CSV table of C-alpha atoms in Angstrom, one decimal:
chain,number,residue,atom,x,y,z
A,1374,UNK,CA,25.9,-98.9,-69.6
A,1375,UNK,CA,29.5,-98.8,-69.5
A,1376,UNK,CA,32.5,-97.3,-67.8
A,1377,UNK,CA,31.5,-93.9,-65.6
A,1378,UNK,CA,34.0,-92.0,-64.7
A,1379,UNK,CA,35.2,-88.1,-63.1
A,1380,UNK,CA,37.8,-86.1,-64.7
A,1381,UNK,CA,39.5,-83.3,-65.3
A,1382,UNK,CA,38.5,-82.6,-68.9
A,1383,UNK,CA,37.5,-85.1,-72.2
A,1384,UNK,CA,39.1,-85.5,-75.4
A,1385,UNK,CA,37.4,-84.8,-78.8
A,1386,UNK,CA,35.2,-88.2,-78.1
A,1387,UNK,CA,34.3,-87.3,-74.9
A,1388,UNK,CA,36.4,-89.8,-73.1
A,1389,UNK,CA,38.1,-88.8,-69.9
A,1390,UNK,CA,41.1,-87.0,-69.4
A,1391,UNK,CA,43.4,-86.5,-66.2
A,1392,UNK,CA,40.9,-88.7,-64.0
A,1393,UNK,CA,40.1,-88.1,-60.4
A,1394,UNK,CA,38.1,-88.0,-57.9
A,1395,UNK,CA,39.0,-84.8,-55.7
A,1396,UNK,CA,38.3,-81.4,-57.7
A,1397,UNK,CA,39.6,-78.0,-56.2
A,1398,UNK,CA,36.1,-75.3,-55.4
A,1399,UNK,CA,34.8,-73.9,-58.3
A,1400,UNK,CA,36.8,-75.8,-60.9
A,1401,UNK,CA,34.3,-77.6,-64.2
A,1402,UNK,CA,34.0,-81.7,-62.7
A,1403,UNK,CA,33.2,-83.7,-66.1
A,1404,UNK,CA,31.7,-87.1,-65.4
A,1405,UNK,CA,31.6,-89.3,-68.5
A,1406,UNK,CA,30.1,-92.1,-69.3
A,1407,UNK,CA,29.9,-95.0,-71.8
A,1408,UNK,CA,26.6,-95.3,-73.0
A,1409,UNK,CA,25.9,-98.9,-74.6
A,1410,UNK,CA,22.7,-99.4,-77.1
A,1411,UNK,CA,21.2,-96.2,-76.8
A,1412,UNK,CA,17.9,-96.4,-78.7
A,1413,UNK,CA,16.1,-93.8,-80.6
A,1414,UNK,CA,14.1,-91.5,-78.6
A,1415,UNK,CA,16.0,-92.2,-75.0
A,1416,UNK,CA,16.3,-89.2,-72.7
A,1417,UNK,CA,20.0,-89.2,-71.2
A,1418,UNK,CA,21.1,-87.2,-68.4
A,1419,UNK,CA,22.3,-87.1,-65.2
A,1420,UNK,CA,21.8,-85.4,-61.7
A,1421,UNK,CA,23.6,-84.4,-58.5
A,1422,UNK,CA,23.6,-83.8,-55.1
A,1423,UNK,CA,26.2,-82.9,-52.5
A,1424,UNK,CA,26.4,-83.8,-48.2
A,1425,UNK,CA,26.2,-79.8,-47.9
A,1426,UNK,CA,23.1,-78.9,-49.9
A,1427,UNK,CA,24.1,-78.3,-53.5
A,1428,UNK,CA,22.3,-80.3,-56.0
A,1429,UNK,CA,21.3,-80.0,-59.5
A,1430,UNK,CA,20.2,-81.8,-62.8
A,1431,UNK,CA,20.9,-82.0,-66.9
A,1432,UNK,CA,18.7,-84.1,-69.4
A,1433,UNK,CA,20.2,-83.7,-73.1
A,1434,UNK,CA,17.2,-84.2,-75.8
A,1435,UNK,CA,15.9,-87.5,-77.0
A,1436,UNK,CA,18.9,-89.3,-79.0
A,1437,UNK,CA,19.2,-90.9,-81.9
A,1438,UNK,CA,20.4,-94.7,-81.8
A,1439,UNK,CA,23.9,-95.1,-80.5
A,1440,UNK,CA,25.9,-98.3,-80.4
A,1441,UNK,CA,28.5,-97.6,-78.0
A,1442,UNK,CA,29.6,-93.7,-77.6
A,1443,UNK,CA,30.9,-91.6,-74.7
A,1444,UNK,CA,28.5,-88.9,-73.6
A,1445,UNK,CA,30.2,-86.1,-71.0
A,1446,UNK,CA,28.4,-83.8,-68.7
A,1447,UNK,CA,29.6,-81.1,-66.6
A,1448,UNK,CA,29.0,-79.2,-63.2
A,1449,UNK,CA,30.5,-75.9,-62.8
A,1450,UNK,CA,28.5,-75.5,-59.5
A,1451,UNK,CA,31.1,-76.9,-57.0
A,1452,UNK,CA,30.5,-74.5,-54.0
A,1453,UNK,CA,29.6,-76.8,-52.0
A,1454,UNK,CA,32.9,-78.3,-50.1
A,1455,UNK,CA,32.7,-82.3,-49.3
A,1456,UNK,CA,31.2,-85.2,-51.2
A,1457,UNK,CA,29.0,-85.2,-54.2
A,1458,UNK,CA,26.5,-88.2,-55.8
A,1459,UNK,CA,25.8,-88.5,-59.2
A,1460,UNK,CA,23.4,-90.7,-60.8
A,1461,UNK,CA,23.2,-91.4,-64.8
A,1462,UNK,CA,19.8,-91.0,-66.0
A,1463,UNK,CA,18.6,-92.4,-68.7
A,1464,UNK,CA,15.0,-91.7,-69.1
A,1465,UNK,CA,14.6,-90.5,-66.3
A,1466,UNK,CA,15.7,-93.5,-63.9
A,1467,UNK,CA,18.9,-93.9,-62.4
A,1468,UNK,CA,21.1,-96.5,-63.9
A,1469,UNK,CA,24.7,-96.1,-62.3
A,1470,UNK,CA,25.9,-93.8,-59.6
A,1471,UNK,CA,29.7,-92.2,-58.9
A,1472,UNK,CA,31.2,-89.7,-56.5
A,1473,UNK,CA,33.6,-87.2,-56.3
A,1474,UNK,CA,34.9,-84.6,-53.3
A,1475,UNK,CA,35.4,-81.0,-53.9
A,1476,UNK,CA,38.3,-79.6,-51.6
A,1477,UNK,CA,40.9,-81.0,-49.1
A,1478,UNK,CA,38.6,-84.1,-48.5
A,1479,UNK,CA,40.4,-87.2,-49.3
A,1480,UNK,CA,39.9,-89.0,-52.8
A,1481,UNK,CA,36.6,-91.6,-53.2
A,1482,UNK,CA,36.8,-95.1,-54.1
């Protein structure tokens, strides 16, 4: 697995675009991710959970074999003010974490 990283929006290859870490309530957080030698059949997804409560999951359908690609995900569930986890799942175990804030809380990282 490669770079993971939250952002304001993705391009038309899913890479990040205006990155951050702090996100207004409400407004879509994409996290992308660079997915190295997928194989056929692997289950990607990711899931999240916030200091207040809020959590949540998305697994996408088995893929097909990927050398290197960017894969972006999206939570539009951001009620929850404070400090988010996400993990990157890929078949269903956890293989890189990142965080973001939603509201005045300072920046992560």
């Amino acid at each position: 697995m490669g770079r993971v990283a939250t952002a304001e929006g993705v391009d038309g290859l899913q890479r990040p675009v205006n990155e951050t870490t702090t996100f207004d309530p409400m407004q879509r957080v994409y996290i992308t991710v660079e997915f190295i030698n997928v194989r056929t059949g692997a289950e990607l997804g990711f899931s999240w959970r916030a200091d207040e409560g809020c959590a949540g999951s998305f697994t996408l359908a088995p893929q097909t074999a990927v050398r290197r690609g960017f894969f972006a995900f999206y939570i539009d569930e951001t009620e929850c003010l404070g400090r988010y986890v996400v993990q990157i799942m890929v078949d269903g175990a956890a293989h890189a974490e990142t965080t973001f804030a939603i509201g005045a809380a300072q920046p992560i990282g």
